[in-house]
């Protein structure tokens, strides 16, 4: 029996070591070729945990046989279960409030840009909004997003240009280019709508990537929208892991502090 346990530990060490190497390389490449964000940091952290287990597995298994080791192992297992549960919750929540077809306002949330063009996440959001607008040509589109430290222009301005180049009339687009967080995206968008005499009970849809839909929906309701639906855009395989990992922490942060303007992470809004 003990020999079998050693073989199982050996295989587990190899697998976690390989996973750690792959994740570490992925993290390094993201840091070298993309702006550093919380998602890439989390990938690096998981890589470190995998490599740490691979190196120190025998000592860790021995420690887990002691009372304090069992408690520590239980906490780690609980943390992993919570993360997996939240990943499932976030994935399902994206499809809980589908569009009904009567929405008159589309609010497209900002994301990273590349030079004077939308980044991949943002392009997918814009394509989804354009798809909806094609069958609802009278709908009003609010593009929202300020300028991050590494960007050439506010996200909303780049978004508006992208839409007009594809046939959306300028008079159908409202530009909100000051926001620095999801909460501000929705809050400032609602203020802009009210300035243009659009009431809060007007059917509206928030367009963002699937992983982002849950928080977008709750912040839309907090901003005052009374009839809001969600339109999830796709996400590339390369973006999925960092985005979903980062969103798990963002959802936990929302549940604790509600507002991105409160709590210890408030000073990092717009950076992570």
Coordinates of C-alpha atoms in Angstrom, one line a residue:
X1 CA 0.0 0.0 0.0
X2 CA 2.8 2.4 0.9
X3 CA 4.5 1.6 -2.4
X4 CA 1.3 2.5 -4.3
X5 CA 1.1 5.8 -2.4
X6 CA 4.6 6.6 -3.4
X7 CA 3.8 5.9 -7.1
X8 CA 0.7 8.1 -6.9
X9 CA 2.7 10.9 -5.3
X10 CA 5.4 10.5 -8.0
X11 CA 2.8 10.8 -10.9
X12 CA 1.1 13.8 -9.2
X13 CA 4.5 15.5 -8.8
X14 CA 5.2 15.1 -12.5
X15 CA 1.8 16.3 -13.5
X16 CA 1.8 19.4 -11.2
X17 CA 5.4 20.1 -12.2
X18 CA 4.5 20.1 -15.9
X19 CA 1.4 22.2 -15.3
X20 CA 3.6 24.6 -13.2
X21 CA 6.1 24.9 -16.0
X22 CA 3.5 25.6 -18.7
X23 CA 1.7 28.2 -16.5
X24 CA 5.0 29.8 -15.6
X25 CA 6.0 30.2 -19.3
X26 CA 2.5 31.5 -20.1
X27 CA 2.8 34.1 -17.3
X28 CA 6.3 35.2 -18.4
X29 CA 5.1 35.6 -22.1
X30 CA 2.1 37.6 -20.9
X31 CA 4.3 39.9 -18.8
X32 CA 6.7 40.4 -21.7
X33 CA 4.2 41.1 -24.4
X34 CA 1.1 42.5 -22.6
X35 CA 0.4 45.1 -20.0
X36 CA 0.7 43.4 -16.5
X37 CA -2.6 42.8 -14.9
X38 CA -4.0 40.8 -12.0
X39 CA -4.9 37.9 -14.3
X40 CA -1.3 37.3 -15.3
X41 CA -0.2 37.7 -11.6
X42 CA -2.7 35.0 -10.6
X43 CA -1.4 32.6 -13.3
X44 CA 2.1 33.2 -11.9
X45 CA 0.8 32.4 -8.4
X46 CA -0.8 29.2 -9.5
X47 CA 2.4 28.2 -11.4
X48 CA 4.4 28.8 -8.2
X49 CA 2.0 26.6 -6.2
X50 CA 2.2 23.8 -8.7
X51 CA 6.0 24.0 -8.9
X52 CA 6.2 24.2 -5.1
X53 CA 4.2 21.1 -4.7
X54 CA 6.2 19.2 -7.3
X55 CA 9.4 20.0 -5.5
X56 CA 8.3 19.5 -1.9
X57 CA 5.6 16.9 -2.3
X58 CA 7.1 14.3 0.1
X59 CA 7.6 16.8 2.9
X60 CA 4.1 18.3 2.3
X61 CA 2.4 14.8 2.4
X62 CA 4.3 14.1 5.6
X63 CA 3.2 17.4 7.1
X64 CA -0.4 16.7 6.1
X65 CA -0.4 13.7 8.4
X66 CA -0.1 15.9 11.4
X67 CA -3.1 17.8 13.0
X68 CA -1.9 21.3 11.9
X69 CA -1.1 19.9 8.5
X70 CA -4.6 18.5 8.1
X71 CA -6.1 21.9 9.1
X72 CA -3.9 23.6 6.5
X73 CA -4.8 21.1 3.8
X74 CA -8.5 21.6 4.6
X75 CA -8.2 25.3 4.2
X76 CA -6.4 24.9 0.9
X77 CA -9.0 22.4 -0.3
X78 CA -11.8 24.8 0.8
X79 CA -10.2 27.7 -1.1
X80 CA -9.9 25.6 -4.2
X81 CA -13.6 24.5 -3.9
X82 CA -14.7 28.1 -3.5
X83 CA -12.8 29.2 -6.6
X84 CA -14.2 26.3 -8.7
X85 CA -17.7 27.1 -7.4
X86 CA -17.3 30.8 -8.3
X87 CA -16.0 30.0 -11.7
X88 CA -19.1 27.9 -12.3
X89 CA -21.4 30.6 -10.9
X90 CA -19.8 33.3 -13.1
X91 CA -20.1 31.2 -16.2
X92 CA -23.8 30.4 -15.6
X93 CA -24.7 34.0 -14.6
X94 CA -23.8 35.3 -18.0
X95 CA -26.9 33.7 -19.5
X96 CA -29.4 34.3 -16.7
X97 CA -30.8 37.5 -18.2
X98 CA -30.9 37.1 -22.0
X99 CA -32.1 39.9 -24.3
X100 CA -35.8 40.0 -25.1
X101 CA -35.6 41.9 -28.4
X102 CA -37.3 45.1 -27.2
X103 CA -34.2 46.8 -25.8
X104 CA -33.8 50.4 -27.0
X105 CA -30.4 51.1 -25.4
X106 CA -27.2 49.2 -25.7
X107 CA -24.4 49.9 -23.2
X108 CA -21.1 48.5 -24.4
X109 CA -18.5 48.3 -21.6
X110 CA -14.9 49.3 -22.3
X111 CA -11.9 47.1 -22.3
X112 CA -8.2 47.3 -23.4
X113 CA -7.2 48.8 -26.7
X114 CA -4.2 48.2 -29.0
X115 CA -3.0 51.5 -30.4
X116 CA -6.0 53.1 -32.1
X117 CA -8.0 49.9 -32.4
X118 CA -10.0 47.8 -29.9
X119 CA -8.2 44.9 -28.2
X120 CA -9.6 41.4 -28.7
X121 CA -12.0 41.4 -25.8
X122 CA -13.3 44.8 -26.7
X123 CA -13.6 43.9 -30.4
X124 CA -15.8 41.0 -29.5
X125 CA -18.0 43.2 -27.4
X126 CA -18.4 45.7 -30.3
X127 CA -19.1 42.9 -32.8
X128 CA -21.9 41.6 -30.5
X129 CA -23.4 45.1 -30.2
X130 CA -23.2 45.6 -33.9
X131 CA -24.9 42.3 -34.5
X132 CA -27.8 43.4 -32.3
X133 CA -27.9 46.9 -33.7
X134 CA -28.2 45.5 -37.3
X135 CA -31.7 44.1 -36.4
X136 CA -32.6 47.1 -34.2
X137 CA -31.3 50.1 -36.3
X138 CA -33.0 52.7 -34.1
X139 CA -31.3 51.6 -30.9
X140 CA -29.1 54.0 -29.0
X141 CA -25.6 52.8 -28.3
X142 CA -23.6 54.0 -25.3
X143 CA -19.9 53.3 -25.5
X144 CA -18.1 53.7 -22.2
X145 CA -14.5 53.6 -21.0
X146 CA -11.8 56.0 -20.1
X147 CA -8.1 56.0 -21.0
X148 CA -5.7 53.6 -19.1
X149 CA -2.1 54.6 -18.5
X150 CA -0.8 52.5 -21.5
X151 CA -3.5 53.6 -24.0
X152 CA -3.3 56.2 -26.7
X153 CA -6.9 57.4 -26.4
X154 CA -10.0 56.8 -24.3
X155 CA -11.6 53.5 -25.0
X156 CA -15.0 55.0 -25.7
X157 CA -13.6 57.2 -28.5
X158 CA -12.0 54.2 -30.2
X159 CA -15.2 52.3 -29.8
X160 CA -17.3 55.0 -31.3
X161 CA -15.0 55.3 -34.3
X162 CA -15.0 51.5 -34.8
X163 CA -18.9 51.6 -34.9
X164 CA -19.2 54.5 -37.2
X165 CA -16.7 53.0 -39.6
X166 CA -19.1 50.0 -39.8
X167 CA -22.2 52.1 -40.6
X168 CA -23.7 53.0 -37.2
X169 CA -24.9 56.7 -37.5
X170 CA -23.0 59.1 -35.2
X171 CA -26.3 60.4 -33.8
X172 CA -27.1 56.9 -32.5
X173 CA -23.9 56.8 -30.4
X174 CA -23.3 58.4 -27.0
X175 CA -19.7 58.5 -25.8
X176 CA -18.8 58.2 -22.1
X177 CA -15.0 58.5 -21.9
X178 CA -14.2 59.2 -18.2
X179 CA -14.9 55.9 -16.4
X180 CA -12.1 53.7 -14.9
X181 CA -14.0 50.7 -13.6
X182 CA -17.1 48.6 -14.3
X183 CA -19.0 50.4 -11.7
X184 CA -18.2 53.8 -13.2
X185 CA -18.9 52.4 -16.7
X186 CA -22.5 51.9 -15.7
X187 CA -22.9 54.9 -13.4
X188 CA -21.6 57.4 -15.9
X189 CA -23.5 55.8 -18.8
X190 CA -26.7 56.1 -16.8
X191 CA -26.0 59.8 -16.1
X192 CA -25.3 60.4 -19.8
X193 CA -28.6 58.7 -20.8
X194 CA -30.5 60.9 -18.3
X195 CA -28.8 64.0 -19.8
X196 CA -30.2 62.9 -23.1
X197 CA -33.7 62.4 -21.7
X198 CA -33.7 58.6 -21.6
X199 CA -35.6 57.3 -18.6
X200 CA -34.4 54.6 -16.3
X201 CA -37.2 52.3 -17.1
X202 CA -36.3 52.2 -20.8
X203 CA -35.4 48.6 -21.8
X204 CA -31.6 48.4 -22.0
X205 CA -29.0 45.7 -22.6
X206 CA -25.4 45.7 -21.3
X207 CA -22.9 44.2 -23.7
X208 CA -19.7 42.7 -22.3
X209 CA -17.8 39.3 -22.4
X210 CA -19.5 36.4 -20.6
X211 CA -17.1 36.3 -17.6
X212 CA -18.0 40.0 -16.9
X213 CA -21.7 39.8 -17.1
X214 CA -22.6 39.1 -13.5
X215 CA -20.9 42.2 -12.1
X216 CA -22.1 44.3 -15.1
X217 CA -25.6 43.3 -14.3
X218 CA -25.5 44.1 -10.6
X219 CA -23.7 47.4 -11.2
X220 CA -26.3 48.3 -13.9
X221 CA -29.1 47.8 -11.3
X222 CA -27.2 49.8 -8.7
X223 CA -26.8 52.6 -11.2
X224 CA -30.6 52.8 -11.5
X225 CA -31.5 50.9 -14.6
X226 CA -34.9 49.2 -14.0
X227 CA -35.1 47.0 -17.1
X228 CA -31.7 45.7 -17.9
X229 CA -30.7 42.6 -19.8
X230 CA -27.2 41.1 -20.6
X231 CA -25.7 40.2 -23.9
X232 CA -22.5 38.1 -23.5
X233 CA -19.8 38.3 -26.1
X234 CA -17.3 35.5 -26.6
X235 CA -13.7 35.3 -25.3
X236 CA -10.6 33.7 -26.8
X237 CA -9.0 30.6 -25.4
X238 CA -5.9 32.7 -24.5
X239 CA -7.8 35.3 -22.6
X240 CA -10.1 32.8 -20.7
X241 CA -7.9 31.8 -17.9
X242 CA -6.6 35.2 -16.7
X243 CA -10.0 36.8 -17.2
X244 CA -12.0 34.2 -15.2
X245 CA -9.4 34.0 -12.4
X246 CA -9.4 37.8 -12.1
X247 CA -13.2 37.9 -12.1
X248 CA -13.4 35.4 -9.2
X249 CA -11.5 37.9 -7.0
X250 CA -13.5 40.8 -8.4
X251 CA -16.8 39.1 -7.5
X252 CA -15.6 38.3 -4.0
X253 CA -14.5 42.0 -3.7
X254 CA -17.9 43.1 -4.8
X255 CA -19.7 40.9 -2.3
X256 CA -17.6 42.3 0.5
X257 CA -17.3 46.0 -0.4
X258 CA -20.0 46.5 -3.1
X259 CA -18.4 49.6 -4.5
X260 CA -15.1 49.8 -6.3
X261 CA -14.6 53.1 -4.6
X262 CA -14.3 51.5 -1.1
X263 CA -12.1 48.8 0.4
X264 CA -8.3 48.3 0.2
X265 CA -8.3 47.8 -3.6
X266 CA -9.9 51.1 -4.4
X267 CA -6.6 52.8 -5.1
X268 CA -5.9 50.2 -7.8
X269 CA -9.1 50.7 -9.8
X270 CA -8.1 51.2 -13.5
X271 CA -4.8 49.5 -13.0
X272 CA -5.7 45.8 -12.4

